[in-house]
Amino acid sequence: MSNQPIGVFDSGLGGLTAVKQLREIMPHENIIYFGDTGRVPYGNRSVETIKRYASQDARFLLSKNVKMVIAACGTVSSTATELGEELPVPYINVIAPTAKAAVEATKNGRIGVIGTRATISAGAYKKEIEKLDAGIRVFQKDCPLFVPIVEEGFFGTDDPIASLTVERYLGILKEQKVDTIILGCTHYPILKPVIGEYVGPDVKLIDSGKETARFAASILAEKSLLNDSEQPGECGFFVSDRTESFSRIATIFLRSNIGENVSRVDIHNY
Ligand code: DGL
């Protein structure tokens, strides 16, 4: 048993969707979250840069004595694939648990994967799905506008910007008759109602944050690292820059206000 915190990081605040899931599944765990708000977005950057940033983010979490590091970011998970080898604690990212959930969900063997440009060009989800079941066909689509749309708050089912963008990007997946879509980016679960309305109720939408939180719980249990405290866990939030929009954007993902409980970190020191 361990009362050390779980470390979670993301390129920005989108990873708070995973924190929300972790808190629901493991309410007694303490969590340290780092969002690289000073360097977000990662999704349009080169592989070398993403890897360097991810190593720094993980090293910051290690400095907080975490018992596990979770990359909530689809972009980091897809590109910095060797990050776990650098770390002295268990490391998990979103790819394996999300791909497994999609393979279990599909009935017709046709899965769509959506993510940032870097995620789609790395093809990590596709490779993992094909490793699990070589007979499955995977259709990938990058959706770079989804991140700013969510951060601007244009995600209501009655918002024409959201509906038009979803239609433009996901038309190809509809044509390919996928019955399962991996929401391979931290921000996309926020667009789930709009995406669901467009693709219809028969298409299953797999949320990477939720699957990864479940996977984290199973790994901690397996390694006897769960927190045995009866008290509700505490969360510490750290960011590399604090802008005016911080509070508003954090609330979109966490559905609760983290107010002043946030510290700024100079991530270049890690
Ligand atoms: N967190 C990123 C992801 O899940 C989205 C934002 C970004 O591009 O950095 O891919």
PDB file of C-alpha atoms and ligand atoms in Angstrom:
ATOM      1  CA  MET A   1       0.000   0.000   0.000  1.00  0.00           C
ATOM      2  CA  SER A   2       1.233   3.500  -0.712  1.00  0.00           C
ATOM      3  CA  ASN A   3      -0.107   6.927   0.085  1.00  0.00           C
ATOM      4  CA  GLN A   4       2.304   8.582  -2.361  1.00  0.00           C
ATOM      5  CA  PRO A   5       0.442  10.521  -5.075  1.00  0.00           C
ATOM      6  CA  ILE A   6      -0.259   9.396  -8.621  1.00  0.00           C
ATOM      7  CA  GLY A   7       1.381  11.770 -11.123  1.00  0.00           C
ATOM      8  CA  VAL A   8      -0.576  12.792 -14.200  1.00  0.00           C
ATOM      9  CA  PHE A   9       0.665  15.078 -16.944  1.00  0.00           C
ATOM     10  CA  ASP A  10      -0.613  16.553 -20.153  1.00  0.00           C
ATOM     11  CA  SER A  11       0.422  19.178 -22.682  1.00  0.00           C
ATOM     12  CA  GLY A  12      -2.135  21.491 -21.076  1.00  0.00           C
ATOM     13  CA  LEU A  13      -5.376  21.270 -19.184  1.00  0.00           C
ATOM     14  CA  GLY A  14      -7.153  18.621 -21.265  1.00  0.00           C
ATOM     15  CA  GLY A  15      -5.618  15.898 -19.096  1.00  0.00           C
ATOM     16  CA  LEU A  16      -7.930  17.035 -16.319  1.00  0.00           C
ATOM     17  CA  THR A  17     -10.538  14.851 -18.058  1.00  0.00           C
ATOM     18  CA  ALA A  18      -8.391  11.891 -16.954  1.00  0.00           C
ATOM     19  CA  VAL A  19      -8.039  13.330 -13.432  1.00  0.00           C
ATOM     20  CA  LYS A  20     -11.823  13.529 -13.217  1.00  0.00           C
ATOM     21  CA  GLN A  21     -12.051   9.832 -14.113  1.00  0.00           C
ATOM     22  CA  LEU A  22      -9.248   8.858 -11.703  1.00  0.00           C
ATOM     23  CA  ARG A  23     -11.008  10.645  -8.869  1.00  0.00           C
ATOM     24  CA  GLU A  24     -14.239   8.821  -9.612  1.00  0.00           C
ATOM     25  CA  ILE A  25     -12.596   5.410  -9.794  1.00  0.00           C
ATOM     26  CA  MET A  26     -10.063   5.884  -6.955  1.00  0.00           C
ATOM     27  CA  PRO A  27     -11.439   8.588  -4.648  1.00  0.00           C
ATOM     28  CA  HIS A  28      -8.826   7.894  -1.938  1.00  0.00           C
ATOM     29  CA  GLU A  29      -5.815   8.507  -4.149  1.00  0.00           C
ATOM     30  CA  ASN A  30      -3.771  11.687  -3.959  1.00  0.00           C
ATOM     31  CA  ILE A  31      -2.997  13.149  -7.379  1.00  0.00           C
ATOM     32  CA  ILE A  32      -0.359  15.567  -8.640  1.00  0.00           C
ATOM     33  CA  TYR A  33      -1.277  17.051 -12.005  1.00  0.00           C
ATOM     34  CA  PHE A  34       1.113  18.911 -14.283  1.00  0.00           C
ATOM     35  CA  GLY A  35      -0.239  20.762 -17.328  1.00  0.00           C
ATOM     36  CA  ASP A  36       2.346  22.282 -19.664  1.00  0.00           C
ATOM     37  CA  THR A  37       0.184  25.331 -20.336  1.00  0.00           C
ATOM     38  CA  GLY A  38       3.220  27.416 -21.307  1.00  0.00           C
ATOM     39  CA  ARG A  39       4.041  25.141 -24.263  1.00  0.00           C
ATOM     40  CA  VAL A  40       0.626  23.761 -25.268  1.00  0.00           C
ATOM     41  CA  PRO A  41      -0.306  22.596 -27.911  1.00  0.00           C
ATOM     42  CA  TYR A  42       2.029  19.630 -28.494  1.00  0.00           C
ATOM     43  CA  GLY A  43      -0.150  18.193 -31.266  1.00  0.00           C
ATOM     44  CA  ASN A  44       1.465  20.164 -34.097  1.00  0.00           C
ATOM     45  CA  ARG A  45       5.080  19.819 -32.901  1.00  0.00           C
ATOM     46  CA  SER A  46       7.910  17.541 -34.040  1.00  0.00           C
ATOM     47  CA  VAL A  47       8.491  14.148 -32.446  1.00  0.00           C
ATOM     48  CA  GLU A  48      11.862  15.305 -30.999  1.00  0.00           C
ATOM     49  CA  THR A  49      10.278  18.295 -29.282  1.00  0.00           C
ATOM     50  CA  ILE A  50       7.355  16.289 -27.896  1.00  0.00           C
ATOM     51  CA  LYS A  51       9.777  13.676 -26.487  1.00  0.00           C
ATOM     52  CA  ARG A  52      11.918  16.344 -24.809  1.00  0.00           C
ATOM     53  CA  TYR A  53       8.899  18.059 -23.278  1.00  0.00           C
ATOM     54  CA  ALA A  54       7.434  14.741 -22.090  1.00  0.00           C
ATOM     55  CA  SER A  55      10.696  13.796 -20.320  1.00  0.00           C
ATOM     56  CA  GLN A  56      10.751  17.128 -18.508  1.00  0.00           C
ATOM     57  CA  ASP A  57       7.091  16.788 -17.508  1.00  0.00           C
ATOM     58  CA  ALA A  58       7.676  13.300 -16.107  1.00  0.00           C
ATOM     59  CA  ARG A  59      10.830  14.418 -14.246  1.00  0.00           C
ATOM     60  CA  PHE A  60       8.841  17.191 -12.590  1.00  0.00           C
ATOM     61  CA  LEU A  61       6.291  14.629 -11.364  1.00  0.00           C
ATOM     62  CA  LEU A  62       9.085  12.400 -10.044  1.00  0.00           C
ATOM     63  CA  SER A  63      10.353  15.366  -8.024  1.00  0.00           C
ATOM     64  CA  LYS A  64       6.970  15.216  -6.237  1.00  0.00           C
ATOM     65  CA  ASN A  65       7.611  11.619  -5.187  1.00  0.00           C
ATOM     66  CA  VAL A  66       4.844  10.076  -7.271  1.00  0.00           C
ATOM     67  CA  LYS A  67       4.306   6.297  -7.248  1.00  0.00           C
ATOM     68  CA  MET A  68       3.145   6.168 -10.876  1.00  0.00           C
ATOM     69  CA  VAL A  69       3.347   8.465 -13.903  1.00  0.00           C
ATOM     70  CA  ILE A  70       0.381   8.682 -16.266  1.00  0.00           C
ATOM     71  CA  ALA A  71       0.631  10.453 -19.625  1.00  0.00           C
ATOM     72  CA  ALA A  72      -2.956  11.594 -20.181  1.00  0.00           C
ATOM     73  CA  CYS A  73      -1.952  13.263 -23.446  1.00  0.00           C
ATOM     74  CA  GLY A  74      -2.727  11.386 -26.651  1.00  0.00           C
ATOM     75  CA  THR A  75       0.084  13.165 -28.460  1.00  0.00           C
ATOM     76  CA  VAL A  76       2.737  12.258 -25.865  1.00  0.00           C
ATOM     77  CA  SER A  77       1.446   8.691 -25.611  1.00  0.00           C
ATOM     78  CA  SER A  78       1.713   8.214 -29.375  1.00  0.00           C
ATOM     79  CA  THR A  79       5.128   9.753 -29.901  1.00  0.00           C
ATOM     80  CA  ALA A  80       7.224   9.466 -26.712  1.00  0.00           C
ATOM     81  CA  THR A  81       6.805   5.701 -26.738  1.00  0.00           C
ATOM     82  CA  GLU A  82      10.010   4.962 -24.801  1.00  0.00           C
ATOM     83  CA  LEU A  83       9.342   7.357 -21.944  1.00  0.00           C
ATOM     84  CA  GLY A  84       8.608   4.522 -19.506  1.00  0.00           C
ATOM     85  CA  GLU A  85      12.171   3.237 -19.854  1.00  0.00           C
ATOM     86  CA  GLU A  86      13.513   6.474 -18.344  1.00  0.00           C
ATOM     87  CA  LEU A  87      11.364   6.263 -15.223  1.00  0.00           C
ATOM     88  CA  PRO A  88      11.933   4.459 -11.919  1.00  0.00           C
ATOM     89  CA  VAL A  89       8.177   4.084 -11.238  1.00  0.00           C
ATOM     90  CA  PRO A  90       5.374   2.397 -13.218  1.00  0.00           C
ATOM     91  CA  TYR A  91       4.432   4.430 -16.285  1.00  0.00           C
ATOM     92  CA  ILE A  92       1.259   4.146 -18.292  1.00  0.00           C
ATOM     93  CA  ASN A  93      -0.099   6.043 -21.241  1.00  0.00           C
ATOM     94  CA  VAL A  94      -3.448   6.077 -23.013  1.00  0.00           C
ATOM     95  CA  ILE A  95      -2.682   3.819 -25.983  1.00  0.00           C
ATOM     96  CA  ALA A  96      -2.834   0.220 -24.702  1.00  0.00           C
ATOM     97  CA  PRO A  97      -5.980   0.452 -22.509  1.00  0.00           C
ATOM     98  CA  THR A  98      -7.895   2.506 -25.075  1.00  0.00           C
ATOM     99  CA  ALA A  99      -6.974   0.264 -28.006  1.00  0.00           C
ATOM    100  CA  LYS A 100      -7.989  -2.799 -25.969  1.00  0.00           C
ATOM    101  CA  ALA A 101     -11.374  -1.270 -25.115  1.00  0.00           C
ATOM    102  CA  ALA A 102     -11.978  -0.452 -28.793  1.00  0.00           C
ATOM    103  CA  VAL A 103     -11.068  -3.973 -29.929  1.00  0.00           C
ATOM    104  CA  GLU A 104     -13.474  -5.387 -27.344  1.00  0.00           C
ATOM    105  CA  ALA A 105     -16.217  -2.961 -28.418  1.00  0.00           C
ATOM    106  CA  THR A 106     -16.202  -3.398 -32.188  1.00  0.00           C
ATOM    107  CA  LYS A 107     -18.628  -5.854 -33.743  1.00  0.00           C
ATOM    108  CA  ASN A 108     -17.890  -5.233 -37.414  1.00  0.00           C
ATOM    109  CA  GLY A 109     -14.084  -4.999 -37.084  1.00  0.00           C
ATOM    110  CA  ARG A 110     -13.918  -1.395 -38.346  1.00  0.00           C
ATOM    111  CA  ILE A 111     -12.478   1.121 -35.883  1.00  0.00           C
ATOM    112  CA  GLY A 112     -11.942   4.858 -36.360  1.00  0.00           C
ATOM    113  CA  VAL A 113      -9.173   6.725 -34.526  1.00  0.00           C
ATOM    114  CA  ILE A 114      -9.194  10.492 -34.179  1.00  0.00           C
ATOM    115  CA  GLY A 115      -6.467  12.621 -32.620  1.00  0.00           C
ATOM    116  CA  THR A 116      -4.043  15.479 -33.171  1.00  0.00           C
ATOM    117  CA  ARG A 117      -1.784  15.557 -36.247  1.00  0.00           C
ATOM    118  CA  ALA A 118       1.169  14.155 -34.283  1.00  0.00           C
ATOM    119  CA  THR A 119      -0.978  11.334 -32.849  1.00  0.00           C
ATOM    120  CA  ILE A 120      -2.339  10.283 -36.223  1.00  0.00           C
ATOM    121  CA  SER A 121       0.982  10.498 -38.013  1.00  0.00           C
ATOM    122  CA  ALA A 122       2.659   8.360 -35.307  1.00  0.00           C
ATOM    123  CA  GLY A 123      -0.053   5.707 -35.811  1.00  0.00           C
ATOM    124  CA  ALA A 124       0.412   4.208 -32.318  1.00  0.00           C
ATOM    125  CA  TYR A 125      -3.278   3.373 -31.851  1.00  0.00           C
ATOM    126  CA  LYS A 126      -3.419   1.679 -35.247  1.00  0.00           C
ATOM    127  CA  LYS A 127      -0.329  -0.405 -34.479  1.00  0.00           C
ATOM    128  CA  GLU A 128      -1.648  -1.425 -31.066  1.00  0.00           C
ATOM    129  CA  ILE A 129      -5.075  -2.421 -32.459  1.00  0.00           C
ATOM    130  CA  GLU A 130      -3.466  -4.446 -35.248  1.00  0.00           C
ATOM    131  CA  LYS A 131      -1.225  -6.131 -32.684  1.00  0.00           C
ATOM    132  CA  LEU A 132      -4.312  -7.163 -30.696  1.00  0.00           C
ATOM    133  CA  ASP A 133      -6.265  -8.283 -33.754  1.00  0.00           C
ATOM    134  CA  ALA A 134      -4.695  -8.213 -37.211  1.00  0.00           C
ATOM    135  CA  GLY A 135      -8.120  -8.663 -38.836  1.00  0.00           C
ATOM    136  CA  ILE A 136      -9.432  -5.285 -37.694  1.00  0.00           C
ATOM    137  CA  ARG A 137      -9.416  -2.390 -40.145  1.00  0.00           C
ATOM    138  CA  VAL A 138      -8.388   0.950 -38.673  1.00  0.00           C
ATOM    139  CA  PHE A 139      -9.325   4.300 -40.221  1.00  0.00           C
ATOM    140  CA  GLN A 140      -7.471   7.320 -38.846  1.00  0.00           C
ATOM    141  CA  LYS A 141      -8.365  11.002 -39.042  1.00  0.00           C
ATOM    142  CA  ASP A 142      -6.576  13.966 -37.553  1.00  0.00           C
ATOM    143  CA  CYS A 143      -8.896  16.682 -36.244  1.00  0.00           C
ATOM    144  CA  PRO A 144      -6.656  19.653 -35.369  1.00  0.00           C
ATOM    145  CA  LEU A 145      -9.511  22.146 -34.960  1.00  0.00           C
ATOM    146  CA  PHE A 146     -11.184  20.193 -32.167  1.00  0.00           C
ATOM    147  CA  VAL A 147      -8.715  21.409 -29.515  1.00  0.00           C
ATOM    148  CA  PRO A 148      -9.258  25.165 -30.038  1.00  0.00           C
ATOM    149  CA  ILE A 149     -13.004  24.656 -30.506  1.00  0.00           C
ATOM    150  CA  VAL A 150     -13.256  22.992 -27.098  1.00  0.00           C
ATOM    151  CA  GLU A 151     -11.037  25.592 -25.422  1.00  0.00           C
ATOM    152  CA  GLU A 152     -13.184  28.370 -26.865  1.00  0.00           C
ATOM    153  CA  GLY A 153     -16.274  26.704 -25.396  1.00  0.00           C
ATOM    154  CA  PHE A 154     -17.896  25.908 -28.783  1.00  0.00           C
ATOM    155  CA  PHE A 155     -18.938  22.374 -27.891  1.00  0.00           C
ATOM    156  CA  GLY A 156     -22.704  22.534 -27.323  1.00  0.00           C
ATOM    157  CA  THR A 157     -24.884  20.298 -29.494  1.00  0.00           C
ATOM    158  CA  ASP A 158     -26.617  23.456 -30.707  1.00  0.00           C
ATOM    159  CA  ASP A 159     -23.327  25.144 -31.700  1.00  0.00           C
ATOM    160  CA  PRO A 160     -23.040  25.279 -35.513  1.00  0.00           C
ATOM    161  CA  ILE A 161     -19.239  25.607 -35.356  1.00  0.00           C
ATOM    162  CA  ALA A 162     -18.949  22.345 -33.443  1.00  0.00           C
ATOM    163  CA  SER A 163     -21.446  20.482 -35.665  1.00  0.00           C
ATOM    164  CA  LEU A 164     -19.903  21.684 -38.928  1.00  0.00           C
ATOM    165  CA  THR A 165     -16.382  20.825 -37.822  1.00  0.00           C
ATOM    166  CA  VAL A 166     -17.427  17.389 -36.612  1.00  0.00           C
ATOM    167  CA  GLU A 167     -19.204  16.770 -39.918  1.00  0.00           C
ATOM    168  CA  ARG A 168     -16.195  17.917 -41.938  1.00  0.00           C
ATOM    169  CA  TYR A 169     -13.698  15.720 -40.087  1.00  0.00           C
ATOM    170  CA  LEU A 170     -15.788  12.639 -39.363  1.00  0.00           C
ATOM    171  CA  GLY A 171     -17.598  12.283 -42.702  1.00  0.00           C
ATOM    172  CA  ILE A 172     -14.850   9.941 -43.873  1.00  0.00           C
ATOM    173  CA  LEU A 173     -15.286   7.653 -40.836  1.00  0.00           C
ATOM    174  CA  LYS A 174     -19.018   7.536 -41.412  1.00  0.00           C
ATOM    175  CA  GLU A 175     -18.414   6.550 -45.050  1.00  0.00           C
ATOM    176  CA  GLN A 176     -16.098   3.780 -43.874  1.00  0.00           C
ATOM    177  CA  LYS A 177     -18.887   2.442 -41.646  1.00  0.00           C
ATOM    178  CA  VAL A 178     -16.813   2.240 -38.478  1.00  0.00           C
ATOM    179  CA  ASP A 179     -18.834   1.046 -35.481  1.00  0.00           C
ATOM    180  CA  THR A 180     -16.302   2.251 -32.874  1.00  0.00           C
ATOM    181  CA  ILE A 181     -14.298   5.467 -32.640  1.00  0.00           C
ATOM    182  CA  ILE A 182     -11.370   6.123 -30.303  1.00  0.00           C
ATOM    183  CA  LEU A 183     -11.465   9.683 -28.977  1.00  0.00           C
ATOM    184  CA  GLY A 184      -7.659   9.785 -28.988  1.00  0.00           C
ATOM    185  CA  CYS A 185      -7.104  13.224 -27.512  1.00  0.00           C
ATOM    186  CA  THR A 186      -7.739  14.723 -24.086  1.00  0.00           C
ATOM    187  CA  HIS A 187     -10.167  17.302 -25.458  1.00  0.00           C
ATOM    188  CA  TYR A 188     -12.438  15.068 -27.507  1.00  0.00           C
ATOM    189  CA  PRO A 189     -14.630  13.630 -24.707  1.00  0.00           C
ATOM    190  CA  ILE A 190     -15.981  17.163 -24.303  1.00  0.00           C
ATOM    191  CA  LEU A 191     -17.274  16.922 -27.889  1.00  0.00           C
ATOM    192  CA  LYS A 192     -18.828  13.503 -27.274  1.00  0.00           C
ATOM    193  CA  PRO A 193     -22.458  14.717 -27.446  1.00  0.00           C
ATOM    194  CA  VAL A 194     -21.855  16.486 -30.795  1.00  0.00           C
ATOM    195  CA  ILE A 195     -19.873  13.569 -32.218  1.00  0.00           C
ATOM    196  CA  GLY A 196     -22.483  11.093 -30.932  1.00  0.00           C
ATOM    197  CA  GLU A 197     -25.269  13.042 -32.585  1.00  0.00           C
ATOM    198  CA  TYR A 198     -23.407  13.046 -35.909  1.00  0.00           C
ATOM    199  CA  VAL A 199     -22.295   9.396 -36.020  1.00  0.00           C
ATOM    200  CA  GLY A 200     -25.452   7.997 -34.424  1.00  0.00           C
ATOM    201  CA  PRO A 201     -26.177   5.822 -31.403  1.00  0.00           C
ATOM    202  CA  ASP A 202     -24.817   2.612 -32.943  1.00  0.00           C
ATOM    203  CA  VAL A 203     -21.238   3.912 -33.012  1.00  0.00           C
ATOM    204  CA  LYS A 204     -19.365   3.420 -29.737  1.00  0.00           C
ATOM    205  CA  LEU A 205     -17.147   6.289 -28.626  1.00  0.00           C
ATOM    206  CA  ILE A 206     -14.159   5.189 -26.550  1.00  0.00           C
ATOM    207  CA  ASP A 207     -12.862   7.750 -24.080  1.00  0.00           C
ATOM    208  CA  SER A 208      -9.103   7.417 -23.537  1.00  0.00           C
ATOM    209  CA  GLY A 209      -9.192   9.139 -20.114  1.00  0.00           C
ATOM    210  CA  LYS A 210     -11.759   6.722 -18.739  1.00  0.00           C
ATOM    211  CA  GLU A 211     -10.010   3.578 -20.025  1.00  0.00           C
ATOM    212  CA  THR A 212      -6.640   4.787 -18.794  1.00  0.00           C
ATOM    213  CA  ALA A 213      -7.982   5.572 -15.312  1.00  0.00           C
ATOM    214  CA  ARG A 214      -9.389   2.029 -15.076  1.00  0.00           C
ATOM    215  CA  PHE A 215      -6.089   0.594 -16.287  1.00  0.00           C
ATOM    216  CA  ALA A 216      -4.160   2.678 -13.725  1.00  0.00           C
ATOM    217  CA  ALA A 217      -6.355   1.282 -10.946  1.00  0.00           C
ATOM    218  CA  SER A 218      -5.675  -2.282 -12.071  1.00  0.00           C
ATOM    219  CA  ILE A 219      -1.888  -1.749 -12.238  1.00  0.00           C
ATOM    220  CA  LEU A 220      -1.799  -0.118  -8.789  1.00  0.00           C
ATOM    221  CA  ALA A 221      -3.824  -3.006  -7.353  1.00  0.00           C
ATOM    222  CA  GLU A 222      -1.558  -5.563  -9.027  1.00  0.00           C
ATOM    223  CA  LYS A 223       1.546  -3.892  -7.587  1.00  0.00           C
ATOM    224  CA  SER A 224      -0.055  -3.394  -4.151  1.00  0.00           C
ATOM    225  CA  LEU A 225       0.344   0.354  -4.527  1.00  0.00           C
ATOM    226  CA  LEU A 226      -3.224   1.479  -3.837  1.00  0.00           C
ATOM    227  CA  ASN A 227      -3.769   4.009  -1.064  1.00  0.00           C
ATOM    228  CA  ASP A 228      -5.467   2.366   1.903  1.00  0.00           C
ATOM    229  CA  SER A 229      -6.525   5.676   3.478  1.00  0.00           C
ATOM    230  CA  GLU A 230     -10.218   6.184   4.260  1.00  0.00           C
ATOM    231  CA  GLN A 231      -9.880   9.922   3.612  1.00  0.00           C
ATOM    232  CA  PRO A 232     -10.760  11.513   0.268  1.00  0.00           C
ATOM    233  CA  GLY A 233      -7.596  11.986  -1.800  1.00  0.00           C
ATOM    234  CA  GLU A 234      -6.106  15.417  -2.399  1.00  0.00           C
ATOM    235  CA  CYS A 235      -5.107  16.946  -5.718  1.00  0.00           C
ATOM    236  CA  GLY A 236      -2.200  19.309  -6.345  1.00  0.00           C
ATOM    237  CA  PHE A 237      -2.263  21.206  -9.623  1.00  0.00           C
ATOM    238  CA  PHE A 238       0.854  22.593 -11.323  1.00  0.00           C
ATOM    239  CA  VAL A 239       1.183  24.454 -14.613  1.00  0.00           C
ATOM    240  CA  SER A 240       4.038  26.016 -16.581  1.00  0.00           C
ATOM    241  CA  ASP A 241       2.110  29.209 -17.285  1.00  0.00           C
ATOM    242  CA  ARG A 242      -0.963  30.771 -15.840  1.00  0.00           C
ATOM    243  CA  THR A 243      -3.046  32.772 -18.253  1.00  0.00           C
ATOM    244  CA  GLU A 244      -6.287  34.647 -17.752  1.00  0.00           C
ATOM    245  CA  SER A 245      -8.262  31.845 -19.371  1.00  0.00           C
ATOM    246  CA  PHE A 246      -6.786  29.205 -17.046  1.00  0.00           C
ATOM    247  CA  SER A 247      -9.701  28.900 -14.644  1.00  0.00           C
ATOM    248  CA  ARG A 248     -12.339  28.860 -17.375  1.00  0.00           C
ATOM    249  CA  ILE A 249     -10.543  26.164 -19.389  1.00  0.00           C
ATOM    250  CA  ALA A 250      -9.771  24.014 -16.330  1.00  0.00           C
ATOM    251  CA  THR A 251     -13.455  24.045 -15.407  1.00  0.00           C
ATOM    252  CA  ILE A 252     -14.422  22.729 -18.882  1.00  0.00           C
ATOM    253  CA  PHE A 253     -12.388  19.575 -18.260  1.00  0.00           C
ATOM    254  CA  LEU A 254     -12.735  18.986 -14.540  1.00  0.00           C
ATOM    255  CA  ARG A 255     -16.338  20.225 -14.214  1.00  0.00           C
ATOM    256  CA  SER A 256     -15.308  21.821 -10.946  1.00  0.00           C
ATOM    257  CA  ASN A 257     -13.347  24.951 -10.209  1.00  0.00           C
ATOM    258  CA  ILE A 258      -9.768  24.437  -9.034  1.00  0.00           C
ATOM    259  CA  GLY A 259      -9.640  28.109  -8.112  1.00  0.00           C
ATOM    260  CA  GLU A 260      -6.395  29.191  -6.508  1.00  0.00           C
ATOM    261  CA  ASN A 261      -5.127  25.689  -5.810  1.00  0.00           C
ATOM    262  CA  VAL A 262      -2.566  25.921  -8.633  1.00  0.00           C
ATOM    263  CA  SER A 263       1.178  26.577  -8.608  1.00  0.00           C
ATOM    264  CA  ARG A 264       3.423  27.705 -11.408  1.00  0.00           C
ATOM    265  CA  VAL A 265       6.507  25.634 -12.252  1.00  0.00           C
ATOM    266  CA  ASP A 266       9.553  26.530 -14.318  1.00  0.00           C
ATOM    267  CA  ILE A 267       9.535  23.350 -16.360  1.00  0.00           C
ATOM    268  CA  HIS A 268      12.837  24.214 -18.092  1.00  0.00           C
ATOM    269  CA  ASN A 269      14.568  23.323 -14.801  1.00  0.00           C
ATOM    270  CA  TYR A 270      13.595  19.640 -15.073  1.00  0.00           C
TER     271      TYR A 270
HETATM  272  N1  DGL B   1      -3.353  16.966 -24.932  1.00  0.00           N
HETATM  273  C1  DGL B   1      -3.253  16.856 -26.368  1.00  0.00           C
HETATM  274  C2  DGL B   1      -3.607  15.423 -26.789  1.00  0.00           C
HETATM  275  O1  DGL B   1      -4.268  14.696 -26.063  1.00  0.00           O
HETATM  276  C3  DGL B   1      -4.129  17.872 -27.078  1.00  0.00           C
HETATM  277  C4  DGL B   1      -3.606  19.284 -27.008  1.00  0.00           C
HETATM  278  C5  DGL B   1      -2.270  19.450 -27.687  1.00  0.00           C
HETATM  279  O2  DGL B   1      -2.187  19.402 -28.937  1.00  0.00           O
HETATM  280  O3  DGL B   1      -1.280  19.602 -26.974  1.00  0.00           O
HETATM  281  O4  DGL B   1      -3.230  15.004 -27.830  1.00  0.00           O
END
